[in-house]
Amino acid sequence: MADTRTPTRPVRRAVTLAAVADVAAVLVFAAVGRSSHAEGVTAAGVLETAAPFLLGLLVGWLAGRLWRAPLALPLGVLGWAGTMVVGLAVRAAFTHRLPVSFVLVAAVSLAVFLLGWRAVALLVTRAKRAGHHSN
C-alpha cells in the first residue's frame, strides 16, 4: 500500500523559512527607516520601530493563514495588509500622528520587502521545475 501522507518536514521548513524571511523584511524596513532619519540603528532601536509592524505581521499570518502556502503571492498580500493596518494603527496610537508620507513609504517599502522575496522565490522554484521537466 502506498504512503499517502504529505511530507511534513519540507512543508514545516518552508513555513519556518517564510516566517523568518518576513520577520527579516520588517526588521530591514525598520533599520532602513531609522538610518534614513539619522536615528541610531541599534538592535533595541530597530526592535522598537519594528514592533508595531511585527505585531501586524503576526496578525496578517494568522488572519491569512499564511502557513498554508507561505510563498503564494495572494497570501503574501494578506500578510502585507495585516502588517500595514495593524502596524500603522499601533504606531499611530503610540505616536499620536500618522503622516501620509510615512504611510505611503511604509506601504511601498513593506510591499517590496514582503512580496519581493516571495516573487523571487516563486521564480526560482518555477525555473527549477522547468529545468527538471526539460531533462
mmCIF file of C-alpha atoms in Angstrom:
data_model
loop_
_atom_site.group_PDB
_atom_site.id
_atom_site.type_symbol
_atom_site.label_atom_id
_atom_site.label_comp_id
_atom_site.label_asym_id
_atom_site.label_seq_id
_atom_site.Cartn_x
_atom_site.Cartn_y
_atom_site.Cartn_z
ATOM 1 C CA MET A 1 0.000 0.000 0.000
ATOM 2 C CA ALA A 2 1.359 3.425 -0.986
ATOM 3 C CA ASP A 3 2.117 6.053 1.628
ATOM 4 C CA THR A 4 -0.382 8.898 1.064
ATOM 5 C CA ARG A 5 0.801 11.144 3.883
ATOM 6 C CA THR A 6 2.062 14.574 2.908
ATOM 7 C CA PRO A 7 5.695 15.345 3.611
ATOM 8 C CA THR A 8 5.595 17.474 6.754
ATOM 9 C CA ARG A 9 9.298 18.229 7.145
ATOM 10 C CA PRO A 10 9.671 20.157 3.826
ATOM 11 C CA VAL A 11 6.384 21.961 4.498
ATOM 12 C CA ARG A 12 7.442 22.941 8.013
ATOM 13 C CA ARG A 13 10.788 24.091 6.686
ATOM 14 C CA ALA A 14 9.116 26.264 4.021
ATOM 15 C CA VAL A 15 6.802 27.809 6.616
ATOM 16 C CA THR A 16 9.689 28.460 9.002
ATOM 17 C CA LEU A 17 11.845 29.996 6.269
ATOM 18 C CA ALA A 18 8.946 32.166 5.102
ATOM 19 C CA ALA A 19 8.250 33.393 8.621
ATOM 20 C CA VAL A 20 11.945 34.166 9.159
ATOM 21 C CA ALA A 21 12.107 35.987 5.805
ATOM 22 C CA ASP A 22 9.043 38.061 6.707
ATOM 23 C CA VAL A 23 10.436 38.994 10.118
ATOM 24 C CA ALA A 24 13.769 39.869 8.494
ATOM 25 C CA ALA A 25 11.933 42.013 5.924
ATOM 26 C CA VAL A 26 10.185 44.003 8.672
ATOM 27 C CA LEU A 27 13.450 44.408 10.579
ATOM 28 C CA VAL A 28 15.230 45.639 7.438
ATOM 29 C CA PHE A 29 12.365 48.083 6.823
ATOM 30 C CA ALA A 30 12.766 49.432 10.364
ATOM 31 C CA ALA A 31 16.570 49.632 10.125
ATOM 32 C CA VAL A 32 16.470 51.435 6.786
ATOM 33 C CA GLY A 33 13.860 53.838 8.119
ATOM 34 C CA ARG A 34 15.877 54.622 11.212
ATOM 35 C CA SER A 35 19.023 55.076 9.150
ATOM 36 C CA SER A 36 17.336 57.404 6.660
ATOM 37 C CA HIS A 37 16.162 59.605 9.545
ATOM 38 C CA ALA A 38 19.596 59.622 11.199
ATOM 39 C CA GLU A 39 18.304 57.643 14.158
ATOM 40 C CA GLY A 40 20.551 55.078 15.751
ATOM 41 C CA VAL A 41 20.498 51.680 14.094
ATOM 42 C CA THR A 42 20.853 49.663 17.275
ATOM 43 C CA ALA A 43 19.150 46.352 17.978
ATOM 44 C CA ALA A 44 16.913 47.990 20.600
ATOM 45 C CA GLY A 45 16.057 50.904 18.325
ATOM 46 C CA VAL A 46 15.236 48.682 15.356
ATOM 47 C CA LEU A 47 13.061 46.437 17.528
ATOM 48 C CA GLU A 48 11.244 49.455 18.958
ATOM 49 C CA THR A 49 10.499 50.759 15.462
ATOM 50 C CA ALA A 50 9.628 47.324 14.088
ATOM 51 C CA ALA A 51 7.443 46.156 16.993
ATOM 52 C CA PRO A 52 4.091 47.502 15.719
ATOM 53 C CA PHE A 53 4.775 46.051 12.287
ATOM 54 C CA LEU A 54 5.896 42.707 13.692
ATOM 55 C CA LEU A 55 2.612 42.561 15.601
ATOM 56 C CA GLY A 56 0.827 43.369 12.346
ATOM 57 C CA LEU A 57 2.797 40.663 10.576
ATOM 58 C CA LEU A 58 1.677 38.130 13.175
ATOM 59 C CA VAL A 59 -1.941 39.229 12.743
ATOM 60 C CA GLY A 60 -1.559 39.006 8.955
ATOM 61 C CA TRP A 61 -0.109 35.496 9.194
ATOM 62 C CA LEU A 62 -2.910 34.340 11.473
ATOM 63 C CA ALA A 63 -5.762 36.051 9.626
ATOM 64 C CA GLY A 64 -4.471 34.976 6.212
ATOM 65 C CA ARG A 65 -3.358 31.546 7.443
ATOM 66 C CA LEU A 66 -0.124 32.039 5.529
ATOM 67 C CA TRP A 67 1.299 28.725 6.705
ATOM 68 C CA ARG A 68 -0.983 27.021 4.129
ATOM 69 C CA ALA A 69 1.050 28.417 1.214
ATOM 70 C CA PRO A 70 3.726 30.776 2.520
ATOM 71 C CA LEU A 71 5.178 31.527 -0.921
ATOM 72 C CA ALA A 72 1.843 32.343 -2.564
ATOM 73 C CA LEU A 73 1.657 35.999 -3.536
ATOM 74 C CA PRO A 74 -2.082 36.333 -2.748
ATOM 75 C CA LEU A 75 -1.443 35.144 0.808
ATOM 76 C CA GLY A 76 1.642 37.337 0.940
ATOM 77 C CA VAL A 77 -0.621 40.284 0.170
ATOM 78 C CA LEU A 78 -2.750 39.334 3.188
ATOM 79 C CA GLY A 79 0.383 39.265 5.335
ATOM 80 C CA TRP A 80 1.425 42.667 3.969
ATOM 81 C CA ALA A 81 -2.062 44.094 4.593
ATOM 82 C CA GLY A 82 -2.061 42.895 8.203
ATOM 83 C CA THR A 83 1.419 44.293 8.694
ATOM 84 C CA MET A 84 0.311 47.664 7.338
ATOM 85 C CA VAL A 85 -3.087 48.025 9.004
ATOM 86 C CA VAL A 86 -2.109 46.834 12.466
ATOM 87 C CA GLY A 87 1.403 48.287 12.318
ATOM 88 C CA LEU A 88 0.203 51.731 11.327
ATOM 89 C CA ALA A 89 -2.665 51.671 13.832
ATOM 90 C CA VAL A 90 -0.394 50.705 16.725
ATOM 91 C CA ARG A 91 2.240 53.223 15.650
ATOM 92 C CA ALA A 92 -0.379 55.990 15.426
ATOM 93 C CA ALA A 93 -1.774 55.061 18.845
ATOM 94 C CA PHE A 94 1.633 55.496 20.449
ATOM 95 C CA THR A 95 2.947 58.476 18.467
ATOM 96 C CA HIS A 96 -0.404 60.272 18.097
ATOM 97 C CA ARG A 97 0.400 61.078 14.485
ATOM 98 C CA LEU A 98 0.484 59.306 11.158
ATOM 99 C CA PRO A 99 1.836 61.397 8.290
ATOM 100 C CA VAL A 100 0.527 60.414 4.861
ATOM 101 C CA SER A 101 4.091 60.410 3.546
ATOM 102 C CA PHE A 102 5.027 57.756 6.113
ATOM 103 C CA VAL A 103 2.008 55.639 5.214
ATOM 104 C CA LEU A 104 2.952 55.734 1.517
ATOM 105 C CA VAL A 105 6.623 54.976 2.115
ATOM 106 C CA ALA A 106 5.782 52.173 4.550
ATOM 107 C CA ALA A 107 3.226 50.662 2.166
ATOM 108 C CA VAL A 108 5.592 50.612 -0.793
ATOM 109 C CA SER A 109 8.668 49.559 1.200
ATOM 110 C CA LEU A 110 6.918 46.733 3.017
ATOM 111 C CA ALA A 111 5.290 45.555 -0.223
ATOM 112 C CA VAL A 112 8.701 45.405 -1.888
ATOM 113 C CA PHE A 113 10.236 43.576 1.075
ATOM 114 C CA LEU A 114 7.380 41.181 1.933
ATOM 115 C CA LEU A 115 6.223 40.432 -1.605
ATOM 116 C CA GLY A 116 9.577 40.830 -3.325
ATOM 117 C CA TRP A 117 11.258 37.853 -1.692
ATOM 118 C CA ARG A 118 8.170 35.747 -2.480
ATOM 119 C CA ALA A 119 8.282 36.748 -6.150
ATOM 120 C CA VAL A 120 11.972 35.824 -6.346
ATOM 121 C CA ALA A 121 11.341 32.505 -4.558
ATOM 122 C CA LEU A 122 8.498 31.670 -6.961
ATOM 123 C CA LEU A 123 10.652 32.474 -9.994
ATOM 124 C CA VAL A 124 13.475 30.284 -8.671
ATOM 125 C CA THR A 125 11.042 27.456 -7.889
ATOM 126 C CA ARG A 126 9.489 27.647 -11.356
ATOM 127 C CA ALA A 127 12.901 27.751 -13.005
ATOM 128 C CA LYS A 128 13.979 24.656 -11.068
ATOM 129 C CA ARG A 129 10.792 22.822 -12.049
ATOM 130 C CA ALA A 130 11.224 23.815 -15.704
ATOM 131 C CA GLY A 131 14.808 22.560 -15.561
ATOM 132 C CA HIS A 132 13.652 19.207 -14.168
ATOM 133 C CA HIS A 133 10.999 18.815 -16.877
ATOM 134 C CA SER A 134 13.423 19.543 -19.728
ATOM 135 C CA ASN A 135 15.772 16.691 -18.758
#
